[in-house]
Short mmCIF file of C-alpha atoms in Angstrom, two decimals:
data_model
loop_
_atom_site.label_atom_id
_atom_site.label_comp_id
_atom_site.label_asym_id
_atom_site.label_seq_id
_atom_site.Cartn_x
_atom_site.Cartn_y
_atom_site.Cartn_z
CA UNK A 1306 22.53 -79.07 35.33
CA UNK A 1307 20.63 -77.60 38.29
CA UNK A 1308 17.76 -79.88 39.24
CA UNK A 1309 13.83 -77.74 38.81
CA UNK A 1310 12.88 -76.29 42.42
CA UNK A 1311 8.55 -76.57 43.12
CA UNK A 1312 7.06 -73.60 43.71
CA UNK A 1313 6.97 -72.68 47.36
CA UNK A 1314 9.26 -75.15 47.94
CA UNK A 1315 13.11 -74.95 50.04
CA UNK A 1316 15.69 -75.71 48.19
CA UNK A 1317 17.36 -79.01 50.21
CA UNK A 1318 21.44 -77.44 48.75
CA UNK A 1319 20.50 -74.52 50.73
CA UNK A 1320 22.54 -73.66 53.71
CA UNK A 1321 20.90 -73.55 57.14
CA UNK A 1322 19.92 -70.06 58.14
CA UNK A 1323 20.48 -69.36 53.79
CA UNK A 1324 17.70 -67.70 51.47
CA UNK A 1325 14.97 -69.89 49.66
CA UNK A 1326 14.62 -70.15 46.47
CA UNK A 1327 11.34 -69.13 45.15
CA UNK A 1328 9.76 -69.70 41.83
CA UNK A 1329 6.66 -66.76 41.40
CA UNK A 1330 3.32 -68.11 39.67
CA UNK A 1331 3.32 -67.17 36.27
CA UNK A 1332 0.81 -64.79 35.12
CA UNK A 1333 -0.48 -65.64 31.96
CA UNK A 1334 -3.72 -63.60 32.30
CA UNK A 1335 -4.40 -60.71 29.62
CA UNK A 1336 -3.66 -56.94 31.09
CA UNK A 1337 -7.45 -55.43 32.31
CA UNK A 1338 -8.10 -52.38 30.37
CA UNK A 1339 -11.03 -49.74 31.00
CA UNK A 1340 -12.16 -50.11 26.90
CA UNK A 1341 -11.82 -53.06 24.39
CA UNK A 1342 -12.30 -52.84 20.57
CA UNK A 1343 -11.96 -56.04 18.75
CA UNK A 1344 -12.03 -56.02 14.96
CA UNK A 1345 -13.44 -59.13 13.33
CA UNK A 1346 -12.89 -60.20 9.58
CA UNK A 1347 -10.43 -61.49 6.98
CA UNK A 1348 -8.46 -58.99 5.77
CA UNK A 1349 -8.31 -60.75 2.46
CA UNK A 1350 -11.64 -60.64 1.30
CA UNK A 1351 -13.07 -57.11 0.65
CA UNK A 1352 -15.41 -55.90 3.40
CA UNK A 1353 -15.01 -58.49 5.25
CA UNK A 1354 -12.32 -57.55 6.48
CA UNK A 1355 -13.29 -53.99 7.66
CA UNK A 1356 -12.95 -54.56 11.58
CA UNK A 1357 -9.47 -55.47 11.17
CA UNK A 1358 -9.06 -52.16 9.27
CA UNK A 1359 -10.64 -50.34 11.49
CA UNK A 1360 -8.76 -51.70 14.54
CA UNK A 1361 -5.65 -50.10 12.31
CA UNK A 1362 -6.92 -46.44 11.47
CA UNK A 1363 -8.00 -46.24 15.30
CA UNK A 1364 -4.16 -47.54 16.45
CA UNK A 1365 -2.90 -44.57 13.77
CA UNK A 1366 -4.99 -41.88 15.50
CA UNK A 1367 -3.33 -42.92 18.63
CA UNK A 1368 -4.48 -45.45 21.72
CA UNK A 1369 -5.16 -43.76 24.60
CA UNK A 1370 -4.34 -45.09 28.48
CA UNK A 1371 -7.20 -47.46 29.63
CA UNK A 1372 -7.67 -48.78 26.26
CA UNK A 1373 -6.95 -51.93 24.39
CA UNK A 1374 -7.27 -52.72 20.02
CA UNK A 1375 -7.22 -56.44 19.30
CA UNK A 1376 -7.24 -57.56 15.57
CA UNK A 1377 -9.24 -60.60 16.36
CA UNK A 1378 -9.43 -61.51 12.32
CA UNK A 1379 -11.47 -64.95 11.89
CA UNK A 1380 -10.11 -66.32 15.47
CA UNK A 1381 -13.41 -66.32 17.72
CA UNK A 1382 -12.26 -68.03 20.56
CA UNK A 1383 -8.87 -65.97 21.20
CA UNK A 1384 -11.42 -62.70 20.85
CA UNK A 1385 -13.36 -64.76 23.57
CA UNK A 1386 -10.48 -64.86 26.10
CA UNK A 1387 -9.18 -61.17 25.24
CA UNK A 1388 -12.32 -59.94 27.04
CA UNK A 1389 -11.44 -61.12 30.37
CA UNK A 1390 -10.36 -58.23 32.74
CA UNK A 1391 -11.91 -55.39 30.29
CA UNK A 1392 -14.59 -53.17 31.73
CA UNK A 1393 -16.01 -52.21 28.28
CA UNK A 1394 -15.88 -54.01 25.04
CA UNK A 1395 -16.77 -53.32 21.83
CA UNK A 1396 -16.81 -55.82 18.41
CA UNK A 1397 -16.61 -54.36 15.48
CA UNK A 1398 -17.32 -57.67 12.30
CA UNK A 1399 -19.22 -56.99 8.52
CA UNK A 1400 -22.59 -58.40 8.32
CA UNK A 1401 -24.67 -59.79 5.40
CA UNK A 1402 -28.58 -58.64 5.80
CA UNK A 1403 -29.51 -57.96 2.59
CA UNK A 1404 -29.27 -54.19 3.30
CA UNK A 1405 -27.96 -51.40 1.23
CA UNK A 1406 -24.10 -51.90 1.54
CA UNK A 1407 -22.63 -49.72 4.58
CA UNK A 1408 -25.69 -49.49 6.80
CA UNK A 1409 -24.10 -49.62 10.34
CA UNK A 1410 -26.01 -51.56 12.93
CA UNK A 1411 -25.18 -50.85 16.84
CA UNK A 1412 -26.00 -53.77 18.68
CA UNK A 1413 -26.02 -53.10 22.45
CA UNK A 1414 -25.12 -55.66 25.28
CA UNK A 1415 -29.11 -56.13 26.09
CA UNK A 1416 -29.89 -57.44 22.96
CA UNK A 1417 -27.24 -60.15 22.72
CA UNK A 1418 -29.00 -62.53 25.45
CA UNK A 1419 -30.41 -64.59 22.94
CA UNK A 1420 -27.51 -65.59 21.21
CA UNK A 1421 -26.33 -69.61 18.94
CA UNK A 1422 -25.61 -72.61 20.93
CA UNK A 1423 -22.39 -73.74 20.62
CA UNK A 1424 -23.16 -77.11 20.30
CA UNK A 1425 -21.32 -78.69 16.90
CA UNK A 1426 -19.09 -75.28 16.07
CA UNK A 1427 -15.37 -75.54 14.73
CA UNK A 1428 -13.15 -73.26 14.46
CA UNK A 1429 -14.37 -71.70 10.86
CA UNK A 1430 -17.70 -71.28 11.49
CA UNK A 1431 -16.56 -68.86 14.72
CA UNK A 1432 -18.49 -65.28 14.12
CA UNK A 1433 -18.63 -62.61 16.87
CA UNK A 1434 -21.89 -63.96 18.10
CA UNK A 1435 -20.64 -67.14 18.75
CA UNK A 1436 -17.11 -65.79 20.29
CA UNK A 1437 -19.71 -63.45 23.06
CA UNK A 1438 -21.23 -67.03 24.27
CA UNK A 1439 -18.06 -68.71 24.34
CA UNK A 1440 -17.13 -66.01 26.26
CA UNK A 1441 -19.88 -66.14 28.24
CA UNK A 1442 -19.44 -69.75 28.57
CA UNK A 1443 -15.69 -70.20 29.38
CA UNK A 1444 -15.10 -66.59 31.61
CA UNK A 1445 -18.35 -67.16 33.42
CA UNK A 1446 -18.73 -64.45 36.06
CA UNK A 1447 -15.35 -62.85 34.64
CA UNK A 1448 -16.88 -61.85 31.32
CA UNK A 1449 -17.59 -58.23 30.66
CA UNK A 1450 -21.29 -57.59 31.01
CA UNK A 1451 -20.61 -54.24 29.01
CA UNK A 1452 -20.48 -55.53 25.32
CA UNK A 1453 -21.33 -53.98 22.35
CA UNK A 1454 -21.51 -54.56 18.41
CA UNK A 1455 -20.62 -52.69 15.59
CA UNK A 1456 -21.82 -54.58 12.35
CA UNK A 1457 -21.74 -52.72 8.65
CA UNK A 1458 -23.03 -54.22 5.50
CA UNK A 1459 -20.67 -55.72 3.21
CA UNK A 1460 -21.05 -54.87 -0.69
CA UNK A 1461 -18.71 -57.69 -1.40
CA UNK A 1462 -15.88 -60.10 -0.72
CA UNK A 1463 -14.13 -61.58 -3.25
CA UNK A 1464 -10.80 -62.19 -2.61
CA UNK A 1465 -8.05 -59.59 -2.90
CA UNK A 1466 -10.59 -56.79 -3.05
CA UNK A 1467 -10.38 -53.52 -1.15
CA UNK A 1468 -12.79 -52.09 1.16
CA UNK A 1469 -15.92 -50.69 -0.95
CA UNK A 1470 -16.48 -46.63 -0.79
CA UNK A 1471 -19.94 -47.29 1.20
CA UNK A 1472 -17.99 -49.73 3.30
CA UNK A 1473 -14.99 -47.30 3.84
CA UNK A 1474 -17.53 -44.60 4.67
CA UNK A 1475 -19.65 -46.46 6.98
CA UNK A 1476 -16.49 -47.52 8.64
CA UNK A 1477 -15.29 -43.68 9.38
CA UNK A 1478 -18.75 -43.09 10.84
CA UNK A 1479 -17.99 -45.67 13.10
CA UNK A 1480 -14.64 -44.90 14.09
CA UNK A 1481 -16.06 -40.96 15.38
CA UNK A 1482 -18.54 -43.09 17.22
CA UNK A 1483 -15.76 -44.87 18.89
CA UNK A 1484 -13.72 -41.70 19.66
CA UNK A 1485 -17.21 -39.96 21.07
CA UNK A 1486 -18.25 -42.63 23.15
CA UNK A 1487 -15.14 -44.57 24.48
CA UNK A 1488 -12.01 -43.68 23.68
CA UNK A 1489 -12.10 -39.99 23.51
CA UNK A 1490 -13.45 -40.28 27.63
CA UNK A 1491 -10.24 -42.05 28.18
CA UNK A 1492 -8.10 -38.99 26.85
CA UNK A 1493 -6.78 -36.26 28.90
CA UNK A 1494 -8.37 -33.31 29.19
CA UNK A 1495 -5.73 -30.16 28.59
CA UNK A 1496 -5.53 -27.10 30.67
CA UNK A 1497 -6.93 -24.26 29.19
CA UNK A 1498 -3.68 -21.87 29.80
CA UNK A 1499 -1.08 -23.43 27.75
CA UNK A 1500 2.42 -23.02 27.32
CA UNK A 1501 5.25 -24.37 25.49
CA UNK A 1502 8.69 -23.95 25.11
CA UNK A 1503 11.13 -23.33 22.32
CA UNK A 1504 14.73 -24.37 23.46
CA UNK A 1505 18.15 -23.25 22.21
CA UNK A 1506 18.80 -25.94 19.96
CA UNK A 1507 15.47 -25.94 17.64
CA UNK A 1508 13.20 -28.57 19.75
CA UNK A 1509 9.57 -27.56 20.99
CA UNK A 1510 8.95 -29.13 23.84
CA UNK A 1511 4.90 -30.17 24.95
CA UNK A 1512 3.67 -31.05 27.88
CA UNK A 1513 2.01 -34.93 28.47
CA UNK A 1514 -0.77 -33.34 28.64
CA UNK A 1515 -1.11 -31.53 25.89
CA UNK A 1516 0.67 -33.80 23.52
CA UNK A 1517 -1.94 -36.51 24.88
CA UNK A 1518 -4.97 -34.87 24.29
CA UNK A 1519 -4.07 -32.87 21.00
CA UNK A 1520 -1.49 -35.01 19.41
CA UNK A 1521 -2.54 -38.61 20.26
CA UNK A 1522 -0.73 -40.23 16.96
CA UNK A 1523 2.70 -37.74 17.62
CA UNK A 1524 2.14 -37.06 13.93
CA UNK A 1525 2.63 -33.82 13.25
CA UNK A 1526 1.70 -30.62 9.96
CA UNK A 1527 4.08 -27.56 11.44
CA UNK A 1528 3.85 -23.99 9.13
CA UNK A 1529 4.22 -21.00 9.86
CA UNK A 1530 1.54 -18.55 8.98
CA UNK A 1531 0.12 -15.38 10.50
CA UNK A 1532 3.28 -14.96 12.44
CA UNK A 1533 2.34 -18.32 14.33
CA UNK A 1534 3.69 -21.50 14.47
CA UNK A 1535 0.58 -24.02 13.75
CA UNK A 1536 1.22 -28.02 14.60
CA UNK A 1537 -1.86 -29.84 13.06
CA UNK A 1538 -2.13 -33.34 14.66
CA UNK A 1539 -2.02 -35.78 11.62
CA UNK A 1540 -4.33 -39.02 11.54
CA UNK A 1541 -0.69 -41.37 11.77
CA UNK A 1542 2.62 -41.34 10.14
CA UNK A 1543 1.53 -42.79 6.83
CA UNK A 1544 -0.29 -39.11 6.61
CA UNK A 1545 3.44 -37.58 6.48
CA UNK A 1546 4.51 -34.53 8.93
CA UNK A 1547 6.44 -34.82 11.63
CA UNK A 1548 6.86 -36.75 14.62
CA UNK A 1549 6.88 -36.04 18.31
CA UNK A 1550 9.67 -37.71 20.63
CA UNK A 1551 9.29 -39.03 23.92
CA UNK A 1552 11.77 -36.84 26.30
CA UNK A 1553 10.71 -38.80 29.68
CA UNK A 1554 8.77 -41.70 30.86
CA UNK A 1555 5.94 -38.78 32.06
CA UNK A 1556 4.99 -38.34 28.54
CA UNK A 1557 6.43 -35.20 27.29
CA UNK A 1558 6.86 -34.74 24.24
CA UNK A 1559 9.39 -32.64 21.77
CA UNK A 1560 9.31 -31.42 18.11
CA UNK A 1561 12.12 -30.45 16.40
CA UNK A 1562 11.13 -27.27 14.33
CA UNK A 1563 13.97 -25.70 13.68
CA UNK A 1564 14.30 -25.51 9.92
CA UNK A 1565 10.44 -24.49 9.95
CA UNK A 1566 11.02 -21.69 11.91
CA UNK A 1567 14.55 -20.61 10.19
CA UNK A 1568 16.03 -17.82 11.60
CA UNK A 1569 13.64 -16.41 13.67
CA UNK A 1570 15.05 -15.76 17.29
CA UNK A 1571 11.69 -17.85 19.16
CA UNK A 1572 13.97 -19.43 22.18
CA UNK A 1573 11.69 -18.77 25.78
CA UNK A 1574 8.45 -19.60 27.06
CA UNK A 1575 5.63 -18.78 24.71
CA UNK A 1576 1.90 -18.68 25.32
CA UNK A 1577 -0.26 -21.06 23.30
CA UNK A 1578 -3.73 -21.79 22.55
CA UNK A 1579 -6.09 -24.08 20.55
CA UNK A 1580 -7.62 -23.20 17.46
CA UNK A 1581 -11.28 -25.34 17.20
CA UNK A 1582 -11.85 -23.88 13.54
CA UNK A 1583 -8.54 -24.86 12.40
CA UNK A 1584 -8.28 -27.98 14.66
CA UNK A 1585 -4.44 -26.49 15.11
CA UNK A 1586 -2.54 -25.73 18.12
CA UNK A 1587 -1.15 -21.95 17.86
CA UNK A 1588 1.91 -20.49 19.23
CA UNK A 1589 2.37 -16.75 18.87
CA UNK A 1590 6.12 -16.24 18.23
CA UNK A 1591 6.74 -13.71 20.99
CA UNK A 1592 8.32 -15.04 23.82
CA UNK A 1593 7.14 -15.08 27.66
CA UNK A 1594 10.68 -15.63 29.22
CA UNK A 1595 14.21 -17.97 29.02
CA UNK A 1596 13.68 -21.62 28.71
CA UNK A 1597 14.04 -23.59 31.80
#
């Protein structure tokens, strides 16, 4: 049994002249991240639960660098503590106003000064409100000043049920929000001359880039048409397709379309562009040069 060693500490068994033995602080903190999103709810009752979902369809459509997703379910004070180190942070809960169901209120840091006391709370009568001024509270200077709320009116909650079609709707409204405002920022902007390459044995290979910016779940629609090969990004790999591989830590990316493209003799460089209208990437198949 070797005996525990203190932290900055010498080991005693050491030899004169020997190494130390050194025992590094352990960092328990939560990794900063440039944007936050925190779905709040319980996924087993109906709307309620439609910042968890959320939190989901966004981690489908692909999480860019800088950013964070946190299902913080019914657990207020762990959402308190996942704030520390983020620059931005944005809660996403149901709310009950008495409103038509699916209004979507966007609450912005200013307003939430006036917030409950948190004198007498337990854990089960946590909401977001109260998990900002525990936050508030316990990070003290260390709590994101950037916060934001999300809220949409819940039709109902009974147990078991699904998400309700004004909910559901309400909630895609909010996710482009979230893409417009804060995540899609966070995504790489690609080059306007593209290229990609088709190599000898049937792969497509994309640049980090590109693949980033264009392809940010790696799920993949690939058809030739027009004497093009299209890849439409897919929302996530429930959605079907195909699916990029990593070929290097960089980031680049590779598609196997061989039996899509059959026969036809596409191995080189080829030039590529983006189709807006079609919200498809385009790759004439004429080729530039031999792959490198």
């Amino acid at each position: 049994m070797i005996p525990a060693v203190e932290p900055e500490a010498h080991d005693s068994r050491s030899a004169s002249g020997g190494p130390d033995i050194h025992v590094p602080p352990l960092d328990i903190e939560p990794p900063g991240c440039a944007v936050l999103v925190v779905g709040c709810g319980n996924l087993l009752r109906g709307d309620d639960g439609v910042g968890p979902v959320l939190v989901r369809h966004l981690w489908e459509r692909g999480v860019p660098t800088g950013a964070r997703l946190v299902d913080g379910g019914t657990a207020g004070m762990d959402v308190a503590f996942q704030m520390r180190g983020a620059g931005r942070v944005v809660i996403v809960d149901a709310s009950a106003t008495g409103a038509a169901p699916g209004t979507v209120y966007r609450v912005p840091a200013e307003e939430l000064t006036e917030l409950p006391p948190l004198q007498g709370l337990h854990t089960h009568s946590f909401r977001w409100d109260h998990a900002i001024a525990f936050a508030r509270w316990v990070l003290a200077d260390a709590c994101p000043s950037d916060i934001t709320v999300f809220l949409i009116e819940a039709s109902g909650v009974e147990l078991g049920a699904d998400l309700s079609e004004p909910v559901q709707a309400a909630m895609e409204h909010v996710i482009e929000l979230l893409e417009r405002d804060y995540l899609g920022p966070l995504r790489p902007t690609p080059d306007d001359d593209i290229s990609v390459q088709f190599t000898d044995d049937g792969y497509i290979r994309l640049d980090a880039v590109l693949a980033a910016s264009r392809f940010p779940s790696d799920a993949v629609a690939a058809m030739v048409r027009d004497d093009d090969l299209w890849l439409i990004p897919l929302r996530g790999p429930r959605s079907g397709g195909l699916l990029l591989k990593q070929r290097n830590p960089a980031g680049d990316r590779s598609l196997l379309v061989r039996e899509v493209l059959g026969d036809q003799p596409v191995t080189g460089t080829h030039q590529a562009f983006w189709d807006d209208a079609q919200q498809a990437l385009r790759i004439p198949l004429v080729p530039l040069g031999p792959v490198r």
